[in-house]
XYZ file of C-alpha atoms in Angstrom:
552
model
C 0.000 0.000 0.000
C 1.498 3.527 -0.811
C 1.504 6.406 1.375
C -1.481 8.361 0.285
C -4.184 5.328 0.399
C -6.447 6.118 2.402
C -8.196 2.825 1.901
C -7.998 -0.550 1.441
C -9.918 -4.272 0.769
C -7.869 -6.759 2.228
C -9.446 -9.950 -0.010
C -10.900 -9.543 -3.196
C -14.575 -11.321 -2.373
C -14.759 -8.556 0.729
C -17.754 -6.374 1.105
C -16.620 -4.064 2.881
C -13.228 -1.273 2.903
C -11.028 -0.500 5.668
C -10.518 3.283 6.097
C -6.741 3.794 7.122
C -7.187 7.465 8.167
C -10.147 9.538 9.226
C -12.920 9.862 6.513
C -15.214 12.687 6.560
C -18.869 13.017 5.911
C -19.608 13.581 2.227
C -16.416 12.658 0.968
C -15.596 10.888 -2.359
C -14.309 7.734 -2.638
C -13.104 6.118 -5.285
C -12.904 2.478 -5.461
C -12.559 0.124 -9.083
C -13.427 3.128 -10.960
C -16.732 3.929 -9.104
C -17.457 6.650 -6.586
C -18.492 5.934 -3.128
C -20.074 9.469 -1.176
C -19.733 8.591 2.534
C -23.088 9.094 4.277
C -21.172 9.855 7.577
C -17.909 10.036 9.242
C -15.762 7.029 9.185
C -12.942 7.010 11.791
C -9.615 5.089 10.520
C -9.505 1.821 11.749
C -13.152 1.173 11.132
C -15.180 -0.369 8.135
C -17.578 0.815 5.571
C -19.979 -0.667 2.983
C -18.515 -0.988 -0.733
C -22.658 -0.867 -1.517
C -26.122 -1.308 -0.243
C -26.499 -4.102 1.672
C -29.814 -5.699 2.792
C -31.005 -6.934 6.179
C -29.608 -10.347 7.260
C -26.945 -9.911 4.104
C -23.642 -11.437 4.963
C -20.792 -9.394 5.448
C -16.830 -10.784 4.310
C -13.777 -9.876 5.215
C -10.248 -11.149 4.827
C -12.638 -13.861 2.258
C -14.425 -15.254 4.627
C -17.830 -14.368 7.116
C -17.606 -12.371 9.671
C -21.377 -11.197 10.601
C -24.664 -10.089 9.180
C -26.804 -6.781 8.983
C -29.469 -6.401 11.377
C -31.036 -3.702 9.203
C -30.246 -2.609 5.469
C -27.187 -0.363 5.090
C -27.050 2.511 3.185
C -23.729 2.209 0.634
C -20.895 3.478 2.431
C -22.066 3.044 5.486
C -19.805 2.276 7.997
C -20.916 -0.974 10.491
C -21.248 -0.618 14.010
C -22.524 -3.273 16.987
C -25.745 -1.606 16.157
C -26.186 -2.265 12.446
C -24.733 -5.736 12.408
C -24.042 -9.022 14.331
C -21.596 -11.844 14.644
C -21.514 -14.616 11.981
C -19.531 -17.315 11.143
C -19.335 -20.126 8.652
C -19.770 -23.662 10.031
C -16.827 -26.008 9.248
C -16.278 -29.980 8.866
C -13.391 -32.043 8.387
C -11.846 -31.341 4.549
C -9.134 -32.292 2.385
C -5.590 -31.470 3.346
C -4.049 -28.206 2.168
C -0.462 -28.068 2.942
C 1.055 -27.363 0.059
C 2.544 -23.541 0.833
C 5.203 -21.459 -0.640
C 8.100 -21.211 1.792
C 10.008 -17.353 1.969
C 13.625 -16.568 0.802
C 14.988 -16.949 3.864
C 18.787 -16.996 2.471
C 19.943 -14.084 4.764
C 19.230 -16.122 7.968
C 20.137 -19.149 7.639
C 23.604 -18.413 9.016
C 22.407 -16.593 11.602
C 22.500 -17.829 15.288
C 21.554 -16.231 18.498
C 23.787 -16.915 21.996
C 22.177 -19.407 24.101
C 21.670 -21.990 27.338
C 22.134 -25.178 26.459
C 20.587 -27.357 28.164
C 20.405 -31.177 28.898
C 17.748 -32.376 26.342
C 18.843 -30.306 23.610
C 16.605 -27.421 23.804
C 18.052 -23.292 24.106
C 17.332 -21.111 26.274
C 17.256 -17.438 25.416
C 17.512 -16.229 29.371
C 18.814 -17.995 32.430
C 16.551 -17.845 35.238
C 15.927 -19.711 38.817
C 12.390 -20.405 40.359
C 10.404 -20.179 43.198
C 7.332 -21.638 42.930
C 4.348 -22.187 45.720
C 2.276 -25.596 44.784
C -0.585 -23.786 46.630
C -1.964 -20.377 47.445
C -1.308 -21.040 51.281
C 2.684 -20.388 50.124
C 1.982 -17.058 48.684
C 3.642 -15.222 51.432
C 6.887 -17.446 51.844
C 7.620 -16.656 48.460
C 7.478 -13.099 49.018
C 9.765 -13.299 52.240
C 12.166 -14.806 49.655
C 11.649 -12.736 47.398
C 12.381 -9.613 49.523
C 15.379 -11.634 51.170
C 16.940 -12.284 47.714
C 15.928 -9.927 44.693
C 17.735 -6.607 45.660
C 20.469 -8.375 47.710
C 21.937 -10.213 44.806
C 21.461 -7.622 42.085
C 18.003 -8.821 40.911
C 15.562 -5.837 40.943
C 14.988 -4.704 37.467
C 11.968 -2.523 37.876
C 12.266 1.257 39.045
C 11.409 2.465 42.469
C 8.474 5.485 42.689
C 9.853 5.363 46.840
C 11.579 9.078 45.556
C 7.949 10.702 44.597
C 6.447 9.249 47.358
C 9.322 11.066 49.756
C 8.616 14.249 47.146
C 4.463 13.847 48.763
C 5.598 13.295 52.252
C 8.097 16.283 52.051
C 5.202 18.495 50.318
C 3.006 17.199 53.085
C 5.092 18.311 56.089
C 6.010 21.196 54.692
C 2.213 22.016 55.057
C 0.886 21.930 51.454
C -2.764 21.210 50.300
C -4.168 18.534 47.990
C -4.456 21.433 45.004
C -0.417 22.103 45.650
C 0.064 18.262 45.769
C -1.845 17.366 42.670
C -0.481 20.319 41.170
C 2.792 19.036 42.003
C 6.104 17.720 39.335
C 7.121 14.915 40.607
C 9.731 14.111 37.719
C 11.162 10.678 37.264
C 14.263 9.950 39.207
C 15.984 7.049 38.760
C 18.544 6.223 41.710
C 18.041 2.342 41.438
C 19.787 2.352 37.675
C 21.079 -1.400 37.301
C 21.899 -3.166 40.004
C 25.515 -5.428 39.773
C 24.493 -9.009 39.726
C 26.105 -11.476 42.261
C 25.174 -14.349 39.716
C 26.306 -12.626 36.344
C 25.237 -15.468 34.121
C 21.696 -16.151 36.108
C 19.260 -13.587 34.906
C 17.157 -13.317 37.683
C 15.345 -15.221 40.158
C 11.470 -15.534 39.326
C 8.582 -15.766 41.843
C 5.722 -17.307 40.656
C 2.343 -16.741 42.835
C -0.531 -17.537 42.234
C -4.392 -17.886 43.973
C -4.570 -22.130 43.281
C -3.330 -25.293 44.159
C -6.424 -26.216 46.271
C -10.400 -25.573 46.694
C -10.781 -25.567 43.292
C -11.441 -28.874 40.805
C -8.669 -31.335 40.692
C -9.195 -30.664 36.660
C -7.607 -27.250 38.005
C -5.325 -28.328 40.460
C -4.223 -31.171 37.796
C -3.587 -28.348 35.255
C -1.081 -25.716 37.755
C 0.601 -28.825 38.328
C 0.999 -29.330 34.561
C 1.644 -25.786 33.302
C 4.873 -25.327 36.599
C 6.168 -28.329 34.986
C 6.591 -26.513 31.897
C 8.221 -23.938 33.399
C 10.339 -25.701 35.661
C 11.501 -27.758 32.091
C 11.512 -24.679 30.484
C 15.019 -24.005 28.680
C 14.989 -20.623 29.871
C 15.209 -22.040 33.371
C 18.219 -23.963 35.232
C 16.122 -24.974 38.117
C 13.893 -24.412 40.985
C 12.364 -24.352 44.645
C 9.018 -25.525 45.542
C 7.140 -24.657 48.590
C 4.483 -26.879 49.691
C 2.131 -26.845 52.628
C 1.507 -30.380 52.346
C -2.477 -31.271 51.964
C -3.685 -29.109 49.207
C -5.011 -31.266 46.093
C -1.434 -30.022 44.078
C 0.601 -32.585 45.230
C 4.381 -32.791 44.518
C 4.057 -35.818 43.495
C 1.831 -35.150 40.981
C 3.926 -32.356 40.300
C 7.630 -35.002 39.630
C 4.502 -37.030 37.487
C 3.928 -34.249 35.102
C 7.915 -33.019 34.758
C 9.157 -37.021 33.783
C 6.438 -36.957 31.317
C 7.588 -33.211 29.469
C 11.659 -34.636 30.419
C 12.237 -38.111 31.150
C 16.116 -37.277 31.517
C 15.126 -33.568 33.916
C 18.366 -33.276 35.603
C 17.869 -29.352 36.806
C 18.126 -28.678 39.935
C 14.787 -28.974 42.100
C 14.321 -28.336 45.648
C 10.955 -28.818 47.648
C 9.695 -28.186 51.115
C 6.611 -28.951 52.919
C 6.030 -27.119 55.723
C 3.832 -29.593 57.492
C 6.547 -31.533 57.351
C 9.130 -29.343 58.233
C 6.987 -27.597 60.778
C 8.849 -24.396 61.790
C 8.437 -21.544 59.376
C 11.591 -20.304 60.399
C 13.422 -23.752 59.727
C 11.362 -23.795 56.262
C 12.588 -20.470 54.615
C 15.878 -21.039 56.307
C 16.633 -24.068 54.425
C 14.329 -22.771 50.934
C 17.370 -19.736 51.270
C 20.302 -22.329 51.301
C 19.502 -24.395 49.036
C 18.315 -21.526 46.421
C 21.260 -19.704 46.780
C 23.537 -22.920 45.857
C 21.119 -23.658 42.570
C 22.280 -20.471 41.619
C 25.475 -21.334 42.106
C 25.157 -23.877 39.697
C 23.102 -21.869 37.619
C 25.707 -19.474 37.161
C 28.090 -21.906 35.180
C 25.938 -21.758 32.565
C 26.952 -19.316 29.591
C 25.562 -18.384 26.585
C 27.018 -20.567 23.763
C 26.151 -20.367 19.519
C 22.446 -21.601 18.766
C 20.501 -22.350 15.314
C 17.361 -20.242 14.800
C 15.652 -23.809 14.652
C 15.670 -23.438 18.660
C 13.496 -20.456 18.828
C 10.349 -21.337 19.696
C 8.258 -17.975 19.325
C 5.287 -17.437 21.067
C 2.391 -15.411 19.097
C 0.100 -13.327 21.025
C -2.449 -10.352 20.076
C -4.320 -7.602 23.318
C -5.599 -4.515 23.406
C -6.083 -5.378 19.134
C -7.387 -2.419 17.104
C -8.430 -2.245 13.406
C -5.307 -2.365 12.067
C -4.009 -5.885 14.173
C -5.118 -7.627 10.842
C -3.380 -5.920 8.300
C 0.089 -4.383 9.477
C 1.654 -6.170 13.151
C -0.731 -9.853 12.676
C 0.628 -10.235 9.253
C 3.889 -9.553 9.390
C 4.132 -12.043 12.588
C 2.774 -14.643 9.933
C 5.519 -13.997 7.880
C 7.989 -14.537 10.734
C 6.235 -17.424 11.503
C 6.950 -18.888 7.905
C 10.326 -18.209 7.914
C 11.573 -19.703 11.131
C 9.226 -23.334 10.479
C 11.265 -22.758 6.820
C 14.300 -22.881 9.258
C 13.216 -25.741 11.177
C 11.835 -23.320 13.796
C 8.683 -23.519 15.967
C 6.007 -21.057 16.678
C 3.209 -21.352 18.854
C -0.576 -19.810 17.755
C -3.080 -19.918 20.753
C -6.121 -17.998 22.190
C -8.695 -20.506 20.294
C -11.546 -18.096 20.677
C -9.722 -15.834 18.414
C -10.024 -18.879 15.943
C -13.340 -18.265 15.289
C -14.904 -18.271 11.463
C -11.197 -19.582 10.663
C -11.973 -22.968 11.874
C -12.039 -24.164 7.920
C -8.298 -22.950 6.850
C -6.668 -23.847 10.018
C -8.493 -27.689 9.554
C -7.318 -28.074 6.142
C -3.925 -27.122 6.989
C -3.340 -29.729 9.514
C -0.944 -31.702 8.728
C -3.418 -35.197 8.593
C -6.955 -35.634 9.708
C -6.143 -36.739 13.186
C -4.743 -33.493 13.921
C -7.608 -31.468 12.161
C -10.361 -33.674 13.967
C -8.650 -32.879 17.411
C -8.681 -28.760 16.617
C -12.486 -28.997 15.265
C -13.486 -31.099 18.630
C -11.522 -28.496 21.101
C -12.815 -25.235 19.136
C -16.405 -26.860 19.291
C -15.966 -28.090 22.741
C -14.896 -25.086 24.294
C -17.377 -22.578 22.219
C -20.419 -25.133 23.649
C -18.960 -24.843 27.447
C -18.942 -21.368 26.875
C -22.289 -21.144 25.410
C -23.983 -23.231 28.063
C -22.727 -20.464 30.717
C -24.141 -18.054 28.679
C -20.970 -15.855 26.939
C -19.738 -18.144 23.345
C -17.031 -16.842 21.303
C -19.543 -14.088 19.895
C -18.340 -12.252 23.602
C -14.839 -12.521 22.745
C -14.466 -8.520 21.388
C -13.715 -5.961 24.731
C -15.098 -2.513 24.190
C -11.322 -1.520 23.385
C -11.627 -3.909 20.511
C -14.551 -2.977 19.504
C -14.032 1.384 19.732
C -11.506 0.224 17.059
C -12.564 -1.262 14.754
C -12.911 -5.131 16.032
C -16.997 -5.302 15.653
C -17.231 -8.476 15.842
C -15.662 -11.740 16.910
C -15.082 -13.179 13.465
C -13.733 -10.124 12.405
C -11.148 -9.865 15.417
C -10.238 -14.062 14.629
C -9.867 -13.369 10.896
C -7.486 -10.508 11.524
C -5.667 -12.859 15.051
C -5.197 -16.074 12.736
C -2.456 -13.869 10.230
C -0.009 -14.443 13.393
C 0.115 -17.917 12.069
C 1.580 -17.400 8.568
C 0.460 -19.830 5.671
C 2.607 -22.989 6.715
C 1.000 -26.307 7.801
C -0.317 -27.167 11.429
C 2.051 -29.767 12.696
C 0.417 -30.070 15.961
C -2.980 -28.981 18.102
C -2.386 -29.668 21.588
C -4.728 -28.746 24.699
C -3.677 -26.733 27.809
C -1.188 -27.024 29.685
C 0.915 -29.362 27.231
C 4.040 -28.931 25.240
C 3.242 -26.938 21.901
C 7.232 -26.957 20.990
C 7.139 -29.958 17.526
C 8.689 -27.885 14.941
C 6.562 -26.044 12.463
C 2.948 -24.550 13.370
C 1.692 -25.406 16.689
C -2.201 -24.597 18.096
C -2.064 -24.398 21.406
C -5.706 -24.424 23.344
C -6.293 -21.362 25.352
C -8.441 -18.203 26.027
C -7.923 -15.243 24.449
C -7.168 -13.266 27.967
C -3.768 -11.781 27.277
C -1.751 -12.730 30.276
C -3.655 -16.636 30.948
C -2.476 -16.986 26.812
C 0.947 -15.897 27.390
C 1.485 -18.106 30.513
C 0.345 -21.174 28.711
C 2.712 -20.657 25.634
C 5.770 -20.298 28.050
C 4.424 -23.350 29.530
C 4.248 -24.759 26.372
C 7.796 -23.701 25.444
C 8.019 -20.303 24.024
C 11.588 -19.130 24.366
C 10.584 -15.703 22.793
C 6.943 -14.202 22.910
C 5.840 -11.696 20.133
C 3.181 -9.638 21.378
C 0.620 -7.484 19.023
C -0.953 -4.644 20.307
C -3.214 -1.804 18.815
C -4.528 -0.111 22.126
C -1.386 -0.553 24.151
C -0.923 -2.943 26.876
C 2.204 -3.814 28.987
C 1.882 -7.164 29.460
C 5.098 -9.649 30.339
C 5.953 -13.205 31.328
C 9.115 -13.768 34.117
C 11.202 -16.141 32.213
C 10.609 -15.918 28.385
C 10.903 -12.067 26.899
C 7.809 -10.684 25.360
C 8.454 -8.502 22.272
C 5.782 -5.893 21.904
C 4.997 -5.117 18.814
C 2.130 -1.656 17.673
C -0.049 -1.909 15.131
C 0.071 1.628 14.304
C 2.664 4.570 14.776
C 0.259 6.753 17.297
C 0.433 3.782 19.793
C 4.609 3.234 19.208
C 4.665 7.076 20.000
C 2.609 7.501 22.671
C 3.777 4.650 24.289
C 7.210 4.387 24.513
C 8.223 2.524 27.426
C 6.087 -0.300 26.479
C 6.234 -0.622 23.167
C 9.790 -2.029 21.329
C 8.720 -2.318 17.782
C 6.696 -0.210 14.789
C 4.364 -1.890 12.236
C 2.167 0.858 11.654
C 5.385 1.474 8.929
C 3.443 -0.854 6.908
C -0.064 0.945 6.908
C 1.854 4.216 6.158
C 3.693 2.443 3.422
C 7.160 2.859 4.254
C 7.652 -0.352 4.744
C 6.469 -4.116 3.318
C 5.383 -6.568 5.454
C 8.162 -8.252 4.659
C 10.421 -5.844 4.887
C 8.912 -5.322 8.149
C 8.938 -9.318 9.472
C 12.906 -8.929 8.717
C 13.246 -6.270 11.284
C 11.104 -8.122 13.895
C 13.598 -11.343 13.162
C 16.925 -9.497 13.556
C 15.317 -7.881 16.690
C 14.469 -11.564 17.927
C 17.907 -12.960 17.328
C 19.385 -9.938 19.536
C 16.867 -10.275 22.272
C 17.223 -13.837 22.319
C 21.357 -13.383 22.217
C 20.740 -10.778 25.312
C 21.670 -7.940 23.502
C 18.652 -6.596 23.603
C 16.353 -5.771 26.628
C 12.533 -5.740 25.878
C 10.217 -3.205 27.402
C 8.322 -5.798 29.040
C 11.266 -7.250 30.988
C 13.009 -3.810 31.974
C 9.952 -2.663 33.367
C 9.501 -6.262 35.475
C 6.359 -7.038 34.122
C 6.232 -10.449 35.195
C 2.400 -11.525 34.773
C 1.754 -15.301 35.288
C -2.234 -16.201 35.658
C -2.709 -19.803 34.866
C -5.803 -21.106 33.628
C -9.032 -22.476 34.915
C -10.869 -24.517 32.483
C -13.949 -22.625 33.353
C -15.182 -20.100 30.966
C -12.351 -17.199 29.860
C -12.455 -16.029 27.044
């Protein structure tokens, strides 16, 4: 697209036009050599009628349905929640489709990216050390290690506000009012800079809390004890500490059941405690310290050695999606996807009610019906569960999405699914499992941000790219999440979260491609340590695991 479109239709057999900047009122369009007069204001992002459309017509974009008109539209109209409706088609089991043209990938393929080798042949791109609670009841042990350890031995990575708070407190002694302290400049000081590391080849030490591990379903308790076992064989970590009460339904032994069946050979060190066992608390953290501070000791022989690119395993994730998710940042992630599985990479393509209306592609892409039979049974048995509770897929759109441009869910899915390139499925696999077989992986989860980026760790994302219209800061603590805007106003206004431009492609000074080259380079640095994303700086360590309730 060139730098003066203000328009564009993303498939031929589309209905409707995407409006890449603001459209007035009354304004001409022209589109295949006809005029289009806009009967209103069309803000860019959003979508307008190519011509009349009559009530209950289907609408199409990116070739396939994506909703209906609940009343007749007036050509050039642009569609709202109030004018149309969700829609999908209905899909079955097909004929394979895997024949796909691969990308010139011949600048990469001598590329590498520094690396932790571990045991079982898999790379990590970081090097950290857990502590994990089996059960809620832990939650506060962890943080009495956490503030024994973190700043002590050079861990802290996210900035202090204690200066602006001493700035209030000074203001407030000195007698001021609330006008003087809201009215206050309290500019950005910051005396923490980076901390020297005791451990200088252990990245950090990561607490993972949570609110489960008991009084919820064993399903639940079954599944944290499933998903820690895929961080704990994670190759970005080099081992961990457990703390266990003792009776809660997450057992450690259910815990060793689920790590032998992700690594049969797990050698890393792993250290648990009960504390009904041990009794004292005292005697419990005292011995949790000792023996975490010798893993890292261990952990710290570890340096970063030469890697293929066929070890990345890259994460794809999409929040706080806008209009333009399916056209500049979605897209060229789908052409980083193809070129690492042409490398012998993997890539992982979750949040399943973001599948929606795409059901039929993604199907005939698996690589043999056994695989396309299990991804039509878990999209159509987790749409029903969600239905019989009274929110299906059709809920999936926030009002972020939808002030953008995302009206419905199909539309939002159609635009999602480009994270996942063109190349065949090689595996589906259900939450909490492994989702790291080289080539395309669908991996079963909601489309909540943070709950979909915890389960692709735990599936074995080494690297997480993260698309974002809106803006949204989210993180994981052991595998870097590379946020990537959909548009330039976001990337400006939102600096400190954001590490990467697309909206180059909707302003036409770059191609996707062109773009997905950029993203790759900045992968191989961030996954050599060279480069420090947003998310991690900032410590945004968000880890929600699942409940196979309803989230969608």
């Amino acid at each position: 697209m060139n730098n003066k479109q203000k328009i564009l239709q993303i498939h031929p057999n589309d209905n409707v036009l995407v409006a890449l900047q603001d459209l007035a009122a009354g304004e001409h369009i022209t589109f295949e050599g006809k005029t289009i007069v806009l009967p209103g204001t069309v803000a860019a992002k959003h979508k307008f009628t190519i011509g009349e459309l009559a009530d209950e017509q289907e609408i199409f974009m990116y070739g396939v349905l994506v909703g209906k008109t609940k009343r007749a539209l007036k050509k050039g109209e642009v569609i709202t929640t109030e004018n149309i409706y969700h829609a999908a088609n209905t899909f079955k089991l097909g004929k394979r489709k895997i024949q796909w043209s691969q990308p010139d990938v011949s600048s990469f393929t001598d590329k590498v990216f520094m690396g932790y080798h571990r045991s079982n042949g898999s790379v990590g791109t970081a090097n950290y050390w857990l502590v994990i609670p089996l059960v809620f009841c832990e939650n506060r042990n962890v943080l009495v290690m956490k503030e024994a350890f973190e700043q002590k031995l050079g861990f802290k990575r996210a900035r202090s506000y204690e200066p602006e708070v001493d700035k209030l407190i000074s203001l407030y002694r000195a007698g001021a009012s609330m006008e003087e302290i809201l009215s206050a400049d309290l500019k950005a000081t910051d005396k923490d800079g980076e901390q020297e590391r005791l451990f200088t080849n252990v990245d950090g030490i990561k607490f993972l809390n949570h609110d489960m591990g008991c009084g919820g379903t064993r399903m639940d308790s079954d599944a944290l004890c499933g998903l820690l076992a895929g961080y704990i064989t994670h190759p970005n970590v080099a081992g961990a500490t457990i703390l266990s009460l003792g009776c809660q339904h997450a057992q450690a032994s259910i815990l060793k059941k689920e790590i032998m069946r992700r690594d049969p050979n797990f050698d890393k060190p792993l250290y648990i405690f009960e504390q009904q066992k041990i009794g004292s608390e005292n005697i419990l953290l005292q011995e949790a310290l000792k023996h975490t501070f010798t893993g890292l000791m261990t952990a710290n022989k570890q340096e970063r050695r030469p890697a293929g690119l066929d070890k990345l395993c890259i994460g794809l994730e999409c929040g706080g999606s806008d209009g333009f998710s399916g056209i500049s940042a979605n897209p060229a992630l789908g052409y980083v996807s193809d070129m690492l599985v042409t490398m012998g990479g993997s890539v992982i393509l979750a949040e399943f009610p973001e599948l929606c209306g795409v059901e039929q592609e993604l199907s005939d892409r698996c690589v043999d019906e056994k695989t396309a039979l299990r991804f039509m049974e878990l999209m159509q048995t987790y749409n029903a569960k969600a239905e019989q509770d009274g929110s299906g897929f059709y809920a999936n759109p926030s009002p972020g999405n939808i002030r953008d441009g995302l009206i419905t869910d199909a539309i939002k899915s159609a635009g999602a699914a480009k994270k996942g390139g063109s190349s065949p499925v090689t595996a589906v696999v259900d939450y909490p499992g492994l989702a790291n077989k080289p080539g395309l992986n669908l991996l079963c989860t909601p489309g909540n941000d943070v709950e979909s980026t915890t389960a692709e760790v735990g599936a074995g994302a080494n690297v997480v790219l993260f698309t974002t219209g809106l803006g949204t800061p989210t993180g994981n603590p052991i595998t870097p999440v590379i946020k990537l805007s959909t548009n330039t106003k976001t990337y400006e206004r939102m600096p400190d979260i954001i590490d990467i431009n697309c909206g180059t492609i909707i302003e036409g000074e770059e191609t996707i491609e062109e773009n997905a080259a950029r993203i790759l380079d900045y992968v191989i640095e961030v996954a050599s340590g060279n480069i420090i994303p947003k998310a991690v700086q900032l410590g945004q360590d968000d880890f929600i695991p699942w409940r196979r309730g309803v989230s969608l």
